């Protein structure tokens, strides 16, 4: 009988990894795990109760808000607020920072940026969706958290992770000491260590991009896609095109199997679509810890200066050799243009 390590046991065993925390970060990760289980329960029965369909509102991004988005946002904010380790939250669902007002949390050391339910347009068609989170140590020393607490480079993250609500529900996170994956065992209601010290293959045969936007891609991306599609047995090409349209699902598959996900700038979206603070930076932290890479086509995602909490960025993320190959095409075609 293999030893089962729950998320809680693992966090305690690895406590020493958090040089600054006396247990606060551990409790923060515990609070996220609790909210994830509650959201998972609703996601799994979304088709059975009237929680599907549009809330009738639109979120700050101008996108239709599904009831499950609202529910997930509320659950994570509630769990993080009551846990007492987080003083403020930036969420895709909220235009401004959400300050945790209870006395305990006022002086908490950490702030969290999150996309509570990414890929929500897939909820009604039973496609995997996910939660993405990023944890920073606050810079401000007292009172309410400030925007500056959130506008830190991705290199300043103390932890990052995602939950994927798929054929099974997994929580994958890093604190900068490698990546570990936990699968929810519904029979005991615990996330159990299933993917210790996750490493991503240095290369792969899968490329993920919405080719419906192909006319508007930068030349370098167009040329890289042609490279992926060319016949070359020595490099296992043509690669396979896999695009679910749910970032966490596409990212997780590529993390495990090897592959590359691209959401480049287009003429319609000059800064791409995905959010730097609570989508790209946390996934960049994970992929780098797993041996992969994440850039905006020119610079490392985690080194980018950030100027607003909902700022978008182009992203190329996945197996290191594939990201480098895409970069080479971007460099050639940018130099040519320049
Ligand atoms: P498009 C979902 O809305 C999302 O934010 C990501 O989960 C997904 O990868 C991307 O947008 C899909 O965008 O423009 O290809 O539909």
XYZ file of C-alpha atoms and ligand atoms in Angstrom:
354
model
C 0.000 0.000 0.000
C 1.667 3.227 -1.157
C 1.963 6.011 1.420
C -0.680 8.702 0.854
C 0.556 12.244 1.521
C -2.188 14.836 1.756
C -1.684 18.486 0.797
C -1.809 19.441 4.472
C 0.842 16.872 5.467
C 3.033 17.890 2.530
C 2.849 21.591 3.393
C 3.859 20.890 6.995
C 6.688 18.566 5.918
C 7.984 21.238 3.519
C 7.519 24.106 5.980
C 11.250 24.737 6.021
C 11.063 25.802 2.344
C 9.390 29.048 3.344
C 12.287 30.973 4.879
C 10.139 33.967 5.755
C 7.006 32.296 6.973
C 6.290 30.921 10.418
C 3.368 28.947 9.044
C 1.446 31.806 7.445
C 2.167 30.659 3.875
C 1.265 27.110 4.864
C -2.077 28.285 6.184
C -2.624 30.359 3.032
C -2.127 27.286 0.840
C -4.456 25.372 3.146
C -7.150 28.045 2.716
C -6.801 27.840 -1.075
C -7.184 24.056 -0.884
C -10.401 24.415 1.115
C -11.948 26.859 -1.372
C -10.857 24.621 -4.258
C -12.791 21.677 -2.783
C -15.934 23.787 -2.427
C -15.668 25.134 -5.983
C -14.946 21.625 -7.255
C -18.178 20.368 -5.697
C -20.189 23.013 -7.565
C -18.298 22.576 -10.840
C -19.008 18.839 -10.714
C -22.742 19.355 -10.349
C -23.043 22.559 -12.374
C -25.249 20.773 -14.877
C -27.623 19.614 -12.174
C -28.543 22.813 -10.413
C -29.446 26.202 -11.673
C -25.922 27.512 -11.413
C -25.231 27.379 -15.139
C -25.950 30.062 -17.594
C -25.271 33.748 -17.596
C -25.515 35.761 -14.421
C -26.908 38.406 -16.683
C -24.030 40.703 -15.748
C -20.733 41.408 -17.385
C -17.433 41.465 -15.486
C -14.825 44.217 -15.598
C -13.521 42.654 -18.805
C -16.884 43.183 -20.479
C -17.342 39.398 -20.672
C -20.582 37.663 -19.727
C -20.330 36.466 -16.130
C -21.454 32.895 -15.543
C -22.896 32.159 -12.136
C -20.054 29.715 -11.432
C -17.553 32.561 -11.949
C -19.315 34.571 -9.284
C -19.571 31.584 -6.950
C -15.883 30.687 -7.344
C -14.809 34.284 -6.789
C -16.913 34.495 -3.636
C -15.592 31.187 -2.288
C -11.940 32.059 -2.725
C -12.371 35.554 -1.305
C -14.291 34.132 1.661
C -11.734 31.384 2.406
C -8.794 33.771 2.053
C -10.484 36.443 4.158
C -11.400 34.101 7.010
C -7.978 32.401 6.967
C -6.405 35.612 8.245
C -3.154 35.288 6.270
C -4.063 37.527 3.324
C -4.756 41.269 3.556
C -5.985 41.912 0.004
C -6.963 40.136 -3.211
C -6.822 41.129 -6.875
C -9.296 39.101 -8.905
C -10.215 38.965 -12.591
C -13.800 39.337 -11.399
C -13.190 42.590 -9.522
C -12.185 45.894 -11.090
C -10.366 47.027 -7.950
C -8.397 45.381 -5.163
C -10.580 43.604 -2.580
C -9.369 44.585 0.894
C -9.879 42.030 3.650
C -11.390 44.152 6.355
C -11.367 41.918 9.452
C -8.925 42.916 12.206
C -6.809 39.754 11.925
C -6.143 40.155 8.215
C -5.387 43.864 8.283
C -1.769 43.138 9.196
C -1.443 39.917 7.218
C 1.822 39.558 5.302
C 0.513 38.335 1.951
C -1.582 39.492 -0.983
C -3.105 37.185 -3.579
C -3.861 37.692 -7.261
C -6.219 35.196 -8.854
C -8.379 34.200 -11.753
C -11.043 32.349 -9.773
C -12.473 30.437 -12.720
C -10.578 30.717 -15.985
C -12.114 29.371 -19.170
C -15.641 29.952 -17.888
C -17.024 30.110 -21.438
C -16.464 26.324 -21.374
C -18.590 25.686 -18.273
C -21.774 24.952 -20.191
C -20.074 22.456 -22.518
C -18.357 20.410 -19.811
C -14.798 21.309 -20.792
C -12.104 21.444 -18.077
C -11.732 24.832 -16.404
C -9.372 26.153 -13.760
C -8.402 28.536 -10.980
C -5.041 30.323 -11.142
C -3.406 32.042 -8.140
C -0.275 34.000 -7.323
C 0.986 34.927 -3.837
C 3.178 37.940 -3.031
C 4.572 39.247 0.246
C 3.117 42.733 0.734
C 5.494 45.684 0.389
C 3.376 48.152 2.361
C 4.013 47.904 6.093
C 0.665 48.853 7.621
C -2.943 49.705 6.931
C -4.659 48.794 3.701
C -2.667 47.035 1.008
C -1.718 49.303 -1.883
C -1.587 48.877 -5.655
C 2.198 48.698 -5.273
C 1.764 45.442 -3.309
C 0.306 43.887 -6.468
C 2.400 45.560 -9.156
C 5.467 43.491 -8.306
C 7.377 41.596 -10.972
C 6.643 37.887 -11.301
C 10.099 37.140 -9.911
C 8.820 38.400 -6.528
C 6.114 35.722 -6.234
C 6.500 33.584 -3.092
C 4.114 30.920 -4.397
C 1.867 30.255 -7.386
C -0.432 27.505 -8.548
C -3.574 26.387 -10.283
C -6.484 24.026 -9.767
C -7.778 22.152 -12.811
C -11.365 20.879 -12.614
C -11.116 18.112 -15.199
C -11.451 14.322 -15.442
C -9.957 14.568 -11.982
C -9.408 17.697 -9.908
C -5.774 18.620 -9.321
C -3.971 21.328 -7.402
C -0.479 22.109 -8.750
C 1.753 24.658 -7.005
C 5.277 25.889 -6.439
C 6.966 27.914 -3.715
C 10.145 28.165 -5.746
C 11.437 24.746 -4.668
C 10.050 22.682 -7.540
C 6.488 21.861 -8.605
C 4.191 19.349 -6.926
C 0.779 18.098 -8.046
C -2.047 16.841 -5.843
C -5.119 14.951 -7.019
C -8.384 15.270 -5.107
C -9.587 11.949 -3.676
C -13.326 12.597 -3.318
C -13.711 9.535 -1.069
C -11.697 11.259 1.663
C -12.061 14.871 0.514
C -8.290 15.365 0.458
C -5.801 16.524 -2.172
C -3.220 13.691 -2.265
C 0.326 13.981 -3.655
C 0.195 12.377 -7.108
C 2.866 14.234 -9.120
C 5.891 14.861 -6.855
C 8.663 17.107 -8.204
C 6.959 17.612 -11.570
C 9.350 18.299 -14.467
C 8.188 19.286 -17.950
C 9.830 17.586 -20.967
C 12.432 19.899 -22.577
C 10.647 19.477 -25.886
C 7.345 18.172 -27.172
C 5.161 17.564 -30.186
C 2.116 19.670 -29.299
C 1.484 23.287 -30.188
C -1.521 25.209 -28.862
C -2.776 28.426 -30.444
C -6.105 29.758 -31.740
C -5.335 29.519 -35.455
C -8.562 31.352 -36.192
C -6.538 34.517 -35.505
C -3.745 33.459 -37.889
C -4.175 36.385 -40.275
C -3.378 38.765 -37.420
C -0.360 36.992 -35.881
C 3.125 38.531 -35.917
C 5.223 37.212 -38.845
C 7.503 35.279 -36.478
C 4.539 33.334 -35.044
C 3.190 32.635 -38.555
C 6.596 31.240 -39.555
C 6.890 29.178 -36.354
C 3.460 27.622 -37.004
C 4.627 26.678 -40.518
C 7.724 25.122 -38.871
C 5.444 23.075 -36.547
C 3.407 21.894 -39.549
C 6.383 20.976 -41.795
C 7.320 17.322 -42.459
C 10.605 16.392 -40.742
C 10.929 12.929 -39.195
C 14.174 13.821 -37.403
C 12.350 16.368 -35.270
C 9.021 14.471 -35.088
C 7.279 17.070 -37.223
C 4.547 17.850 -38.104
C 3.600 18.459 -34.472
C 0.047 17.951 -33.251
C -2.230 20.969 -32.873
C -4.225 20.836 -29.612
C -6.212 23.872 -28.461
C -8.939 23.439 -25.847
C -9.577 27.146 -25.385
C -9.190 26.748 -21.638
C -5.779 28.035 -20.547
C -5.346 25.828 -17.481
C -6.311 22.695 -19.447
C -3.969 23.496 -22.357
C -1.166 24.488 -19.967
C -1.545 21.384 -17.770
C -1.478 18.990 -20.734
C 1.636 20.667 -22.150
C 3.304 20.730 -18.707
C 2.879 16.959 -18.365
C 3.414 15.853 -21.999
C 5.636 18.641 -23.333
C 4.364 21.307 -25.702
C 3.949 25.022 -26.298
C 0.990 27.370 -25.755
C 0.926 30.722 -27.516
C -1.411 33.669 -27.210
C 0.440 36.327 -29.207
C -0.395 39.933 -29.860
C -2.724 40.414 -32.818
C -3.923 43.521 -34.598
C -7.212 43.121 -32.663
C -5.408 42.548 -29.334
C -2.041 44.344 -29.507
C -1.154 43.186 -25.967
C -2.570 39.694 -26.392
C -5.534 38.497 -24.319
C -4.143 36.900 -21.166
C -3.536 38.788 -17.942
C 0.032 39.285 -16.715
C -0.668 39.446 -12.947
C -3.018 36.528 -12.321
C -2.686 34.265 -15.373
C 0.742 34.579 -17.033
C 3.030 35.222 -14.033
C 1.778 32.304 -11.908
C 1.949 29.860 -14.831
C 5.382 31.243 -15.763
C 6.604 30.581 -12.198
C 5.357 26.999 -12.426
C 6.735 26.258 -15.890
C 10.177 27.674 -15.007
C 10.266 25.611 -11.808
C 9.375 22.571 -13.941
C 12.238 23.318 -16.372
C 10.283 25.156 -19.067
C 10.118 28.792 -20.165
C 7.643 31.664 -20.546
C 8.170 34.876 -22.524
C 6.131 37.511 -24.293
C 7.997 36.707 -27.501
C 10.931 38.902 -26.517
C 11.408 39.031 -22.739
C 10.875 36.699 -19.789
C 7.307 36.996 -18.486
C 8.438 37.072 -14.834
C 10.804 39.988 -15.487
C 8.138 42.234 -16.985
C 7.293 45.486 -15.240
C 3.571 45.564 -14.469
C 1.559 48.787 -14.427
C -2.040 47.719 -13.782
C -3.703 44.700 -12.176
C -5.658 43.730 -15.329
C -2.799 44.376 -17.754
C -2.598 41.949 -20.687
C 0.521 40.432 -22.263
C 1.330 38.221 -25.217
C 2.651 34.853 -24.008
C 4.639 31.911 -25.324
C 4.900 29.244 -22.604
C 5.928 25.596 -22.399
C 8.863 23.271 -23.121
C 12.124 25.219 -23.089
C 13.401 24.060 -26.504
C 10.063 24.817 -28.181
C 9.868 28.299 -26.632
C 13.438 28.965 -27.786
C 12.550 27.801 -31.303
C 9.541 30.135 -31.427
C 11.795 32.918 -30.116
C 14.258 32.344 -32.942
C 11.499 32.916 -35.480
C 10.330 36.027 -33.612
C 13.893 37.418 -33.570
C 14.461 36.782 -37.290
C 11.233 38.441 -38.333
C 11.544 41.333 -35.944
C 15.093 42.076 -37.130
C 13.911 41.839 -40.754
C 11.058 44.256 -39.951
C 13.381 46.582 -38.007
P -9.684 32.518 -27.509
C -10.642 31.695 -21.750
O -11.532 32.772 -22.016
C -9.227 32.241 -21.894
O -9.014 33.288 -21.003
C -8.227 31.127 -21.676
O -8.664 30.201 -20.752
C -8.091 30.524 -23.067
O -6.833 29.909 -23.286
C -8.273 31.742 -23.973
O -9.036 32.699 -23.240
C -9.022 31.387 -25.231
O -9.143 32.595 -25.995
O -9.536 33.933 -28.015
O -8.781 31.556 -28.246
O -11.094 32.018 -27.408
